[in-house]
């Protein structure tokens, strides 16, 4: 019996590869296994190789596994492209239709199962995916009935007959496989804990977090890998009186969000690198006018159009330093789907409490990778709107025009906030430097006061767990550092390095800006070496750490920018070299 | 009842003496009073350029944004609080060059915003360059040999983009301009009002006198019907766009807010933000 295995299904894009993986994973989720999936796909609708790699385990993992136990192939290309990942004695099940072959000398165990033919016999070749799932369950030693609940949910809309046919396809696949292969040892998972967990991509978690956190409007422009946030809110917001507008571009999305936040509705937008580049001027407007704004950046391969469907973490510098001039800005980086949910809620609070733009940064692996999430706790969802009180009765102003001191200089830099419609709240808002009433002013002393006011706001920023620390060693040989989705791979490399006698601590940065220098320094001081693991070519996080904490001589990098997520074995090997 | 004086503040505009924008500002203030608005329920959103400063010169909630983006900001304000009257405003460079993408989409989206463009066919604040509304042959700092690009027929373009309210006016015709802005404010949907507002400093061709000579009042054309879209188009083409009055209005088409599925009938900004535990649990269960 084993604790974890990796399963991959591959074929041509548009062939139902995603749904095959989805049904397989959902059924195992119901049994209480932990799941972590990563999809390989291209920027096209039909055709081209695609695959979905799903890791099943009895413990929480958030890394793509080094190897593969079972490969389901709907075409020969899937075998050719993925066979190198297969572990010794791994299983390949290909559709008999294309006469699957493996190279001579490979010790993979190949089985041809007539996915298409068996499905066609049952009425439609579309069910070939279900036959493949059936064959998989035979390898795993799972009863076809394990899929009943999920199949019913997915197909009940189409009638009981369709449910029945699909279950029959699973059974046929299972029986056929057992007939040709019997029982294969080494693929049976220990029983799971049976606990109910959510199974969601990071973008789902963010979208749900926004909804729970009070977002009621979203202007946005579609882009990979951010669109799921928009799609979820398109479905849900109308149930709560809100709506999504698909704008003409990202500039409109961001400025419309600013307009709506200014008028008092919690409004967000989401995009990826190319969209964020277009939004930079507007983000500066939010900083200058102190209108709260939350923008999600789901990082993908850059620069320019780059690798639009691939993993990368190269927007870091642009998000921290982007926009001309100097503004207060917060950059948050959740590392799991669970954190992404709570961080989405908190980003809204921070934006309103500090009246500034907040970037909620993710990466493709976190945004699109589907993972098990412990049930989310609604009692942790808190809505804090800072100095805004929509029901406030404002006193008459002493200004000659009756204007409200929207940009009043205060001790912590945060000014009282009002929204249009409030009596005695009238003020001016402008991206031009302005006085306490918002009226344009070029007076030098005023300029300095307003700059200091804006830039001082984040000095009082309260942020829960800016650095996730797993630091068992008082004195470590190596401190592994990452942000966003590399958390899982670092967590998995840690015990492997420990086994080799290397003392490892781990710091995962959740607040990238303002950088939590004090929290980080404490860990840095306790390590002989600092190794920063990041999916980019220039070591952006390493630079940020040097800038904020020094430690230049101790810092080195493990970088990967070929479009693929890190594997635990890669981080382990490279970290070992650097000790 | 608020009067036009309630929409005034003490800030002195930085426009040149004789600029058409003074009259547009006065017209907005009068129209707002005539429409029965109060300063706190009016939001004026403007872009960048000489005319973009207008949101600071009217006593109301005012938002002076970034170049070319007054319309998305204004649409955001209106979506957040449909009880507000929202006016977007700016120049022809702001709306028809850098912001043209937003203009076309705001027109077809039809959110209830009144967009008033101060059209002087030149870039003023940057000291005299060509604009998308400049005529062919127009000599400016950026076109010393005369512009070779065509001028955008903005009223015709609005009609083809699905506009529900298209009007044009002249800054000196204060009474007509006030009436048109009032009509735009009460129109349910997006209203585009292009106002010829001469630049006395940089445009020596399209002057007050030039407009007086060339503009044709639509109410002087016999049988003109602003509800007839094809007549509006042919009339514009016959007069090279140099007409004034309400060119076209579709009084039947509902605004975006009335068509958006599920969108609240009450101001979104005033809604309770809490989902409640039960609703949240139902939403979370969809991922189980």
mmCIF file of C-alpha atoms in Angstrom, chain A residues 87-420:
data_model
loop_
_atom_site.group_PDB
_atom_site.id
_atom_site.type_symbol
_atom_site.label_atom_id
_atom_site.label_comp_id
_atom_site.label_asym_id
_atom_site.label_seq_id
_atom_site.Cartn_x
_atom_site.Cartn_y
_atom_site.Cartn_z
ATOM 1 C CA UNK A 87 8.650 5.700 -12.795
ATOM 2 C CA UNK A 88 10.189 2.239 -13.135
ATOM 3 C CA UNK A 89 7.405 -0.241 -13.613
ATOM 4 C CA UNK A 90 4.818 2.490 -14.116
ATOM 5 C CA UNK A 91 1.623 1.783 -16.013
ATOM 6 C CA UNK A 92 0.654 3.170 -19.409
ATOM 7 C CA UNK A 93 -2.896 2.598 -20.602
ATOM 8 C CA UNK A 94 -3.491 3.655 -24.184
ATOM 9 C CA UNK A 95 -6.563 3.558 -26.378
ATOM 10 C CA UNK A 96 -6.270 0.358 -28.459
ATOM 11 C CA UNK A 97 -7.557 2.442 -31.362
ATOM 12 C CA UNK A 98 -4.140 3.974 -32.060
ATOM 13 C CA UNK A 99 -2.066 0.840 -31.319
ATOM 14 C CA UNK A 100 0.002 2.376 -28.509
ATOM 15 C CA UNK A 101 3.699 1.537 -28.446
ATOM 16 C CA UNK A 102 6.558 2.251 -26.069
ATOM 17 C CA UNK A 103 10.208 2.299 -27.041
ATOM 18 C CA UNK A 104 12.153 -0.919 -26.763
ATOM 19 C CA UNK A 105 13.944 -1.273 -23.478
ATOM 20 C CA UNK A 106 11.388 0.784 -21.533
ATOM 21 C CA UNK A 107 10.345 -0.974 -18.364
ATOM 22 C CA UNK A 108 6.920 0.667 -18.374
ATOM 23 C CA UNK A 109 3.971 -1.685 -18.374
ATOM 24 C CA UNK A 110 1.821 -0.915 -21.405
ATOM 25 C CA UNK A 111 -1.812 -1.973 -21.717
ATOM 26 C CA UNK A 112 -4.021 -1.277 -24.686
ATOM 27 C CA UNK A 113 -7.668 -0.847 -23.724
ATOM 28 C CA UNK A 114 -10.240 -0.145 -26.434
ATOM 29 C CA UNK A 115 -11.524 3.093 -24.850
ATOM 30 C CA UNK A 116 -13.245 4.300 -28.008
ATOM 31 C CA UNK A 117 -14.572 0.933 -29.096
ATOM 32 C CA UNK A 118 -16.111 0.048 -25.725
ATOM 33 C CA UNK A 119 -17.656 3.516 -25.504
ATOM 34 C CA UNK A 120 -19.066 3.253 -29.020
ATOM 35 C CA UNK A 121 -20.618 -0.100 -28.154
ATOM 36 C CA UNK A 122 -22.439 1.653 -25.293
ATOM 37 C CA UNK A 123 -23.823 4.304 -27.624
ATOM 38 C CA UNK A 124 -21.264 7.082 -28.083
ATOM 39 C CA UNK A 125 -17.511 7.385 -28.435
ATOM 40 C CA UNK A 126 -17.745 10.480 -26.197
ATOM 41 C CA UNK A 127 -17.728 8.126 -23.210
ATOM 42 C CA UNK A 128 -14.195 6.895 -23.975
ATOM 43 C CA UNK A 129 -13.062 9.076 -21.069
ATOM 44 C CA UNK A 130 -15.265 7.132 -18.690
ATOM 45 C CA UNK A 131 -13.841 3.844 -19.955
ATOM 46 C CA UNK A 132 -10.357 5.217 -19.242
ATOM 47 C CA UNK A 133 -11.424 6.207 -15.728
ATOM 48 C CA UNK A 134 -12.750 2.689 -15.247
ATOM 49 C CA UNK A 135 -9.423 1.185 -16.308
ATOM 50 C CA UNK A 136 -7.659 3.540 -13.864
ATOM 51 C CA UNK A 137 -9.860 2.483 -10.989
ATOM 52 C CA UNK A 138 -8.951 -1.128 -11.692
ATOM 53 C CA UNK A 139 -5.252 -0.278 -11.319
ATOM 54 C CA UNK A 140 -5.929 1.575 -8.075
ATOM 55 C CA UNK A 141 -8.197 -1.174 -6.787
ATOM 56 C CA UNK A 142 -11.132 1.210 -6.461
ATOM 57 C CA UNK A 143 -14.676 -0.002 -6.990
ATOM 58 C CA UNK A 144 -16.437 1.641 -9.972
ATOM 59 C CA UNK A 145 -19.177 2.608 -7.505
ATOM 60 C CA UNK A 146 -16.775 5.187 -6.023
ATOM 61 C CA UNK A 147 -17.681 7.340 -9.025
ATOM 62 C CA UNK A 148 -21.461 7.013 -8.732
ATOM 63 C CA UNK A 149 -22.022 10.233 -6.761
ATOM 64 C CA UNK A 150 -19.841 12.377 -9.011
ATOM 65 C CA UNK A 151 -21.251 10.932 -12.236
ATOM 66 C CA UNK A 152 -24.774 11.581 -10.990
ATOM 67 C CA UNK A 153 -23.971 15.183 -10.198
ATOM 68 C CA UNK A 154 -22.402 15.839 -13.554
ATOM 69 C CA UNK A 155 -24.855 14.001 -15.798
ATOM 70 C CA UNK A 156 -28.177 14.018 -13.925
ATOM 71 C CA UNK A 157 -29.253 17.099 -15.896
ATOM 72 C CA UNK A 158 -29.085 14.941 -19.007
ATOM 73 C CA UNK A 159 -31.276 12.225 -17.494
ATOM 74 C CA UNK A 160 -30.993 8.964 -15.576
ATOM 75 C CA UNK A 161 -30.191 7.074 -18.775
ATOM 76 C CA UNK A 162 -27.033 9.108 -19.363
ATOM 77 C CA UNK A 163 -25.917 8.563 -15.760
ATOM 78 C CA UNK A 164 -26.460 4.857 -16.169
ATOM 79 C CA UNK A 165 -24.552 4.681 -19.457
ATOM 80 C CA UNK A 166 -21.595 6.561 -18.032
ATOM 81 C CA UNK A 167 -21.436 4.288 -14.985
ATOM 82 C CA UNK A 168 -21.604 1.326 -17.328
ATOM 83 C CA UNK A 169 -18.655 2.724 -19.282
ATOM 84 C CA UNK A 170 -16.627 2.958 -16.072
ATOM 85 C CA UNK A 171 -17.517 -0.639 -15.194
ATOM 86 C CA UNK A 172 -16.623 -1.868 -18.687
ATOM 87 C CA UNK A 173 -13.253 -0.147 -18.506
ATOM 88 C CA UNK A 174 -12.573 -1.634 -15.096
ATOM 89 C CA UNK A 175 -13.618 -5.146 -16.127
ATOM 90 C CA UNK A 176 -11.671 -5.047 -19.360
ATOM 91 C CA UNK A 177 -8.512 -3.952 -17.583
ATOM 92 C CA UNK A 178 -8.829 -6.639 -14.930
ATOM 93 C CA UNK A 179 -9.359 -9.159 -17.710
ATOM 94 C CA UNK A 180 -6.077 -8.348 -19.434
ATOM 95 C CA UNK A 181 -3.898 -7.315 -16.485
ATOM 96 C CA UNK A 182 -5.349 -8.889 -13.357
ATOM 97 C CA UNK A 183 -4.331 -7.120 -10.150
ATOM 98 C CA UNK A 184 -1.141 -5.090 -10.283
ATOM 99 C CA UNK A 185 0.701 -4.533 -7.003
ATOM 100 C CA UNK A 186 2.163 -1.229 -5.914
ATOM 101 C CA UNK A 187 -0.677 1.085 -6.987
ATOM 102 C CA UNK A 188 -3.119 0.704 -4.132
ATOM 103 C CA UNK A 189 -3.406 3.746 -1.897
ATOM 104 C CA UNK A 190 -3.850 3.507 1.822
ATOM 105 C CA UNK A 191 -7.341 4.393 2.859
ATOM 106 C CA UNK A 192 -7.995 8.109 3.127
ATOM 107 C CA UNK A 193 -9.323 9.862 6.219
ATOM 108 C CA UNK A 194 -12.729 10.326 4.587
ATOM 109 C CA UNK A 195 -12.904 13.965 5.618
ATOM 110 C CA UNK A 196 -14.750 16.431 3.443
ATOM 111 C CA UNK A 197 -12.540 18.988 1.764
ATOM 112 C CA UNK A 198 -13.022 21.545 -0.940
ATOM 113 C CA UNK A 199 -11.320 20.999 -4.276
ATOM 114 C CA UNK A 200 -10.644 24.233 -6.060
ATOM 115 C CA UNK A 201 -8.207 26.249 -8.154
ATOM 116 C CA UNK A 202 -6.600 29.336 -6.640
ATOM 117 C CA UNK A 203 -8.775 31.565 -8.831
ATOM 118 C CA UNK A 204 -11.921 29.938 -7.379
ATOM 119 C CA UNK A 205 -10.658 30.648 -3.886
ATOM 120 C CA UNK A 206 -9.921 34.273 -4.746
ATOM 121 C CA UNK A 207 -13.298 34.808 -6.393
ATOM 122 C CA UNK A 208 -15.136 33.238 -3.454
ATOM 123 C CA UNK A 209 -13.063 35.366 -1.085
ATOM 124 C CA UNK A 210 -14.037 38.515 -2.953
ATOM 125 C CA UNK A 211 -17.709 37.587 -2.892
ATOM 126 C CA UNK A 212 -17.600 36.838 0.832
ATOM 127 C CA UNK A 213 -15.567 39.998 1.408
ATOM 128 C CA UNK A 214 -18.270 42.214 -0.062
ATOM 129 C CA UNK A 215 -17.254 42.701 -3.689
ATOM 130 C CA UNK A 216 -20.360 43.578 -5.699
ATOM 131 C CA UNK A 217 -18.913 44.907 -8.939
ATOM 132 C CA UNK A 218 -16.145 43.790 -11.239
ATOM 133 C CA UNK A 219 -15.103 45.383 -14.507
ATOM 134 C CA UNK A 220 -12.607 43.103 -16.234
ATOM 135 C CA UNK A 221 -11.052 42.024 -19.495
ATOM 136 C CA UNK A 222 -10.505 38.309 -20.205
ATOM 137 C CA UNK A 223 -6.978 36.902 -20.066
ATOM 138 C CA UNK A 224 -5.213 33.647 -19.202
ATOM 139 C CA UNK A 225 -4.715 32.721 -16.376
ATOM 140 C CA UNK A 226 -7.090 35.182 -14.641
ATOM 141 C CA UNK A 227 -10.438 34.719 -16.397
ATOM 142 C CA UNK A 228 -11.881 32.189 -13.923
ATOM 143 C CA UNK A 229 -12.187 34.923 -11.286
ATOM 144 C CA UNK A 230 -14.317 36.955 -13.651
ATOM 145 C CA UNK A 231 -16.305 33.906 -14.783
ATOM 146 C CA UNK A 232 -17.168 32.937 -11.212
ATOM 147 C CA UNK A 233 -18.337 36.429 -10.342
ATOM 148 C CA UNK A 234 -20.347 36.669 -13.581
ATOM 149 C CA UNK A 235 -22.297 33.657 -12.307
ATOM 150 C CA UNK A 236 -22.635 34.758 -8.700
ATOM 151 C CA UNK A 237 -22.784 38.541 -8.468
ATOM 152 C CA UNK A 238 -26.268 38.950 -9.995
ATOM 153 C CA UNK A 239 -27.626 36.849 -7.124
ATOM 154 C CA UNK A 240 -26.435 39.591 -4.777
ATOM 155 C CA UNK A 241 -27.473 42.617 -6.823
ATOM 156 C CA UNK A 242 -24.040 43.078 -8.344
ATOM 157 C CA UNK A 243 -22.664 42.610 -11.807
ATOM 158 C CA UNK A 244 -19.571 42.161 -13.967
ATOM 159 C CA UNK A 245 -18.853 44.328 -16.988
ATOM 160 C CA UNK A 246 -16.538 42.964 -19.644
ATOM 161 C CA UNK A 247 -14.721 46.138 -20.589
ATOM 162 C CA UNK A 248 -13.051 47.150 -23.839
ATOM 163 C CA UNK A 249 -9.573 46.808 -22.329
ATOM 164 C CA UNK A 250 -7.686 46.610 -19.055
ATOM 165 C CA UNK A 251 -7.328 50.376 -18.786
ATOM 166 C CA UNK A 252 -11.114 50.673 -18.748
ATOM 167 C CA UNK A 253 -11.344 47.790 -16.274
ATOM 168 C CA UNK A 254 -8.983 49.437 -13.824
ATOM 169 C CA UNK A 255 -10.327 52.982 -14.129
ATOM 170 C CA UNK A 256 -13.926 51.756 -13.906
ATOM 171 C CA UNK A 257 -12.977 49.905 -10.733
ATOM 172 C CA UNK A 258 -11.510 53.143 -9.394
ATOM 173 C CA UNK A 259 -14.736 55.013 -10.218
ATOM 174 C CA UNK A 260 -16.867 52.418 -8.462
ATOM 175 C CA UNK A 261 -14.625 52.230 -5.388
ATOM 176 C CA UNK A 262 -14.660 56.028 -5.201
ATOM 177 C CA UNK A 263 -18.467 55.834 -5.169
ATOM 178 C CA UNK A 264 -18.439 53.271 -2.359
ATOM 179 C CA UNK A 265 -18.763 49.774 -3.825
ATOM 180 C CA UNK A 266 -16.124 47.165 -3.146
ATOM 181 C CA UNK A 267 -14.860 46.634 -6.697
ATOM 182 C CA UNK A 268 -11.947 44.608 -7.975
ATOM 183 C CA UNK A 269 -10.424 43.660 -11.262
ATOM 184 C CA UNK A 270 -8.087 40.860 -12.258
ATOM 185 C CA UNK A 271 -5.640 40.266 -15.044
ATOM 186 C CA UNK A 272 -2.182 38.956 -15.885
ATOM 187 C CA UNK A 273 1.095 40.665 -16.833
ATOM 188 C CA UNK A 274 0.017 42.278 -20.128
ATOM 189 C CA UNK A 275 -3.114 43.695 -18.478
ATOM 190 C CA UNK A 276 -1.222 44.913 -15.439
ATOM 191 C CA UNK A 277 1.194 46.759 -17.710
ATOM 192 C CA UNK A 278 -1.775 48.617 -19.181
ATOM 193 C CA UNK A 279 -3.190 49.356 -15.724
ATOM 194 C CA UNK A 280 -0.059 50.926 -14.299
ATOM 195 C CA UNK A 281 -1.083 54.544 -14.905
ATOM 196 C CA UNK A 282 -4.452 53.907 -13.252
ATOM 197 C CA UNK A 283 -2.803 52.230 -10.281
ATOM 198 C CA UNK A 284 -0.872 55.459 -9.839
ATOM 199 C CA UNK A 285 -4.166 57.363 -9.955
ATOM 200 C CA UNK A 286 -5.506 55.172 -7.150
ATOM 201 C CA UNK A 287 -2.367 55.855 -5.119
ATOM 202 C CA UNK A 288 -2.498 59.600 -5.712
ATOM 203 C CA UNK A 289 -6.242 60.039 -5.155
ATOM 204 C CA UNK A 290 -6.305 57.565 -2.261
ATOM 205 C CA UNK A 291 -9.157 55.609 -3.789
ATOM 206 C CA UNK A 292 -9.049 51.981 -2.584
ATOM 207 C CA UNK A 293 -8.320 49.468 -5.335
ATOM 208 C CA UNK A 294 -7.603 45.738 -5.427
ATOM 209 C CA UNK A 295 -6.107 44.231 -8.586
ATOM 210 C CA UNK A 296 -5.247 40.557 -8.959
ATOM 211 C CA UNK A 297 -2.173 39.754 -11.037
ATOM 212 C CA UNK A 298 -2.040 36.095 -11.992
ATOM 213 C CA UNK A 299 1.532 35.815 -13.219
ATOM 214 C CA UNK A 300 2.274 33.846 -16.371
ATOM 215 C CA UNK A 301 5.312 33.568 -18.630
ATOM 216 C CA UNK A 302 6.519 36.979 -19.808
ATOM 217 C CA UNK A 303 7.792 39.261 -21.249
ATOM 218 C CA UNK A 304 5.274 40.621 -23.771
ATOM 219 C CA UNK A 305 2.910 37.778 -24.730
ATOM 220 C CA UNK A 306 5.601 35.412 -23.478
ATOM 221 C CA UNK A 307 4.315 31.993 -22.457
ATOM 222 C CA UNK A 308 0.657 32.775 -21.804
ATOM 223 C CA UNK A 309 -0.279 29.316 -20.510
ATOM 224 C CA UNK A 310 2.868 28.576 -18.543
ATOM 225 C CA UNK A 311 4.127 29.057 -15.023
ATOM 226 C CA UNK A 312 6.376 32.002 -14.151
ATOM 227 C CA UNK A 313 6.917 34.505 -11.323
ATOM 228 C CA UNK A 314 8.440 37.411 -13.170
ATOM 229 C CA UNK A 315 6.026 40.290 -12.455
ATOM 230 C CA UNK A 316 7.364 40.870 -8.971
ATOM 231 C CA UNK A 317 9.422 43.992 -9.644
ATOM 232 C CA UNK A 318 6.735 45.477 -11.901
ATOM 233 C CA UNK A 319 4.099 44.998 -9.200
ATOM 234 C CA UNK A 320 6.210 46.483 -6.421
ATOM 235 C CA UNK A 321 7.746 49.374 -8.325
ATOM 236 C CA UNK A 322 5.347 49.798 -11.247
ATOM 237 C CA UNK A 323 3.705 53.181 -11.998
ATOM 238 C CA UNK A 324 5.567 56.457 -12.328
ATOM 239 C CA UNK A 325 6.139 58.570 -9.250
ATOM 240 C CA UNK A 326 5.901 57.323 -5.680
ATOM 241 C CA UNK A 327 2.767 55.925 -4.107
ATOM 242 C CA UNK A 328 1.870 53.705 -1.188
ATOM 243 C CA UNK A 329 1.059 50.226 -2.467
ATOM 244 C CA UNK A 330 0.656 46.789 -0.908
ATOM 245 C CA UNK A 331 1.656 43.593 -2.727
ATOM 246 C CA UNK A 332 0.305 40.404 -1.189
ATOM 247 C CA UNK A 333 1.338 36.901 -2.288
ATOM 248 C CA UNK A 334 -0.740 33.979 -1.019
ATOM 249 C CA UNK A 335 0.948 30.602 -1.352
ATOM 250 C CA UNK A 336 -1.999 28.198 -1.261
ATOM 251 C CA UNK A 337 -5.625 28.285 -2.395
ATOM 252 C CA UNK A 338 -6.694 28.446 1.237
ATOM 253 C CA UNK A 339 -4.530 31.488 1.885
ATOM 254 C CA UNK A 340 -5.736 32.998 -1.386
ATOM 255 C CA UNK A 341 -9.307 32.953 -0.048
ATOM 256 C CA UNK A 342 -8.513 34.717 3.220
ATOM 257 C CA UNK A 343 -6.062 37.072 1.507
ATOM 258 C CA UNK A 344 -8.697 38.089 -1.041
ATOM 259 C CA UNK A 345 -10.924 39.174 1.851
ATOM 260 C CA UNK A 346 -8.060 40.922 3.609
ATOM 261 C CA UNK A 347 -6.898 42.732 0.468
ATOM 262 C CA UNK A 348 -10.268 44.514 0.392
ATOM 263 C CA UNK A 349 -9.891 45.550 4.027
ATOM 264 C CA UNK A 350 -6.343 46.808 3.559
ATOM 265 C CA UNK A 351 -7.302 48.778 0.438
ATOM 266 C CA UNK A 352 -10.088 50.544 2.336
ATOM 267 C CA UNK A 353 -8.269 50.973 5.640
ATOM 268 C CA UNK A 354 -5.158 52.456 4.039
ATOM 269 C CA UNK A 355 -6.891 53.957 0.991
ATOM 270 C CA UNK A 356 -4.358 52.710 -1.510
ATOM 271 C CA UNK A 357 -3.928 50.138 -4.279
ATOM 272 C CA UNK A 358 -3.378 46.526 -3.264
ATOM 273 C CA UNK A 359 -1.986 43.970 -5.698
ATOM 274 C CA UNK A 360 -3.028 40.417 -4.939
ATOM 275 C CA UNK A 361 -0.276 38.488 -6.667
ATOM 276 C CA UNK A 362 -0.583 34.859 -7.690
ATOM 277 C CA UNK A 363 1.070 32.705 -10.312
ATOM 278 C CA UNK A 364 -0.363 30.359 -12.916
ATOM 279 C CA UNK A 365 0.381 27.267 -10.859
ATOM 280 C CA UNK A 366 -1.566 28.642 -7.896
ATOM 281 C CA UNK A 367 -4.312 30.273 -9.960
ATOM 282 C CA UNK A 368 -5.085 27.234 -12.131
ATOM 283 C CA UNK A 369 -3.718 24.263 -10.190
ATOM 284 C CA UNK A 370 -6.610 22.508 -8.483
ATOM 285 C CA UNK A 371 -5.942 21.558 -4.904
ATOM 286 C CA UNK A 372 -7.567 20.229 -1.763
ATOM 287 C CA UNK A 373 -8.583 22.942 0.659
ATOM 288 C CA UNK A 374 -9.707 22.435 4.257
ATOM 289 C CA UNK A 375 -13.268 23.762 4.697
ATOM 290 C CA UNK A 376 -13.151 27.565 4.727
ATOM 291 C CA UNK A 377 -14.149 29.303 7.931
ATOM 292 C CA UNK A 378 -16.709 32.064 7.419
ATOM 293 C CA UNK A 379 -16.210 33.333 10.961
ATOM 294 C CA UNK A 380 -12.774 34.524 9.821
ATOM 295 C CA UNK A 381 -14.354 36.726 7.135
ATOM 296 C CA UNK A 382 -14.337 40.251 8.464
ATOM 297 C CA UNK A 383 -15.318 43.433 6.635
ATOM 298 C CA UNK A 384 -13.431 46.541 7.741
ATOM 299 C CA UNK A 385 -13.886 49.757 5.815
ATOM 300 C CA UNK A 386 -11.477 52.050 7.606
ATOM 301 C CA UNK A 387 -12.615 55.648 8.021
ATOM 302 C CA UNK A 388 -15.617 55.256 5.714
ATOM 303 C CA UNK A 389 -19.009 55.452 7.407
ATOM 304 C CA UNK A 390 -21.784 55.604 4.833
ATOM 305 C CA UNK A 391 -24.322 56.685 7.449
ATOM 306 C CA UNK A 392 -22.229 59.479 8.953
ATOM 307 C CA UNK A 393 -23.935 62.858 9.403
ATOM 308 C CA UNK A 394 -21.170 65.246 8.426
ATOM 309 C CA UNK A 395 -20.958 68.714 10.011
ATOM 310 C CA UNK A 396 -20.922 71.882 7.917
ATOM 311 C CA UNK A 397 -17.479 72.664 6.553
ATOM 312 C CA UNK A 398 -15.465 75.723 7.488
ATOM 313 C CA UNK A 399 -14.069 75.940 3.941
ATOM 314 C CA UNK A 400 -15.283 78.935 1.951
ATOM 315 C CA UNK A 401 -16.654 76.573 -0.684
ATOM 316 C CA UNK A 402 -18.078 74.164 1.871
ATOM 317 C CA UNK A 403 -15.585 71.479 0.799
ATOM 318 C CA UNK A 404 -14.764 68.459 2.956
ATOM 319 C CA UNK A 405 -11.176 67.787 4.062
ATOM 320 C CA UNK A 406 -10.917 64.484 2.257
ATOM 321 C CA UNK A 407 -7.122 64.684 2.309
ATOM 322 C CA UNK A 408 -6.744 65.971 5.848
ATOM 323 C CA UNK A 409 -3.241 65.525 7.195
ATOM 324 C CA UNK A 410 -3.518 63.163 10.161
ATOM 325 C CA UNK A 411 -1.122 61.424 12.490
ATOM 326 C CA UNK A 412 -1.128 58.094 10.632
ATOM 327 C CA UNK A 413 -1.677 59.673 7.213
ATOM 328 C CA UNK A 414 -5.117 58.120 6.749
ATOM 329 C CA UNK A 415 -7.769 60.761 6.098
ATOM 330 C CA UNK A 416 -11.519 60.638 6.640
ATOM 331 C CA UNK A 417 -13.262 59.133 3.630
ATOM 332 C CA UNK A 418 -16.667 59.967 2.202
ATOM 333 C CA UNK A 419 -18.419 58.937 -1.004
ATOM 334 C CA UNK A 420 -20.599 60.843 -3.500
#
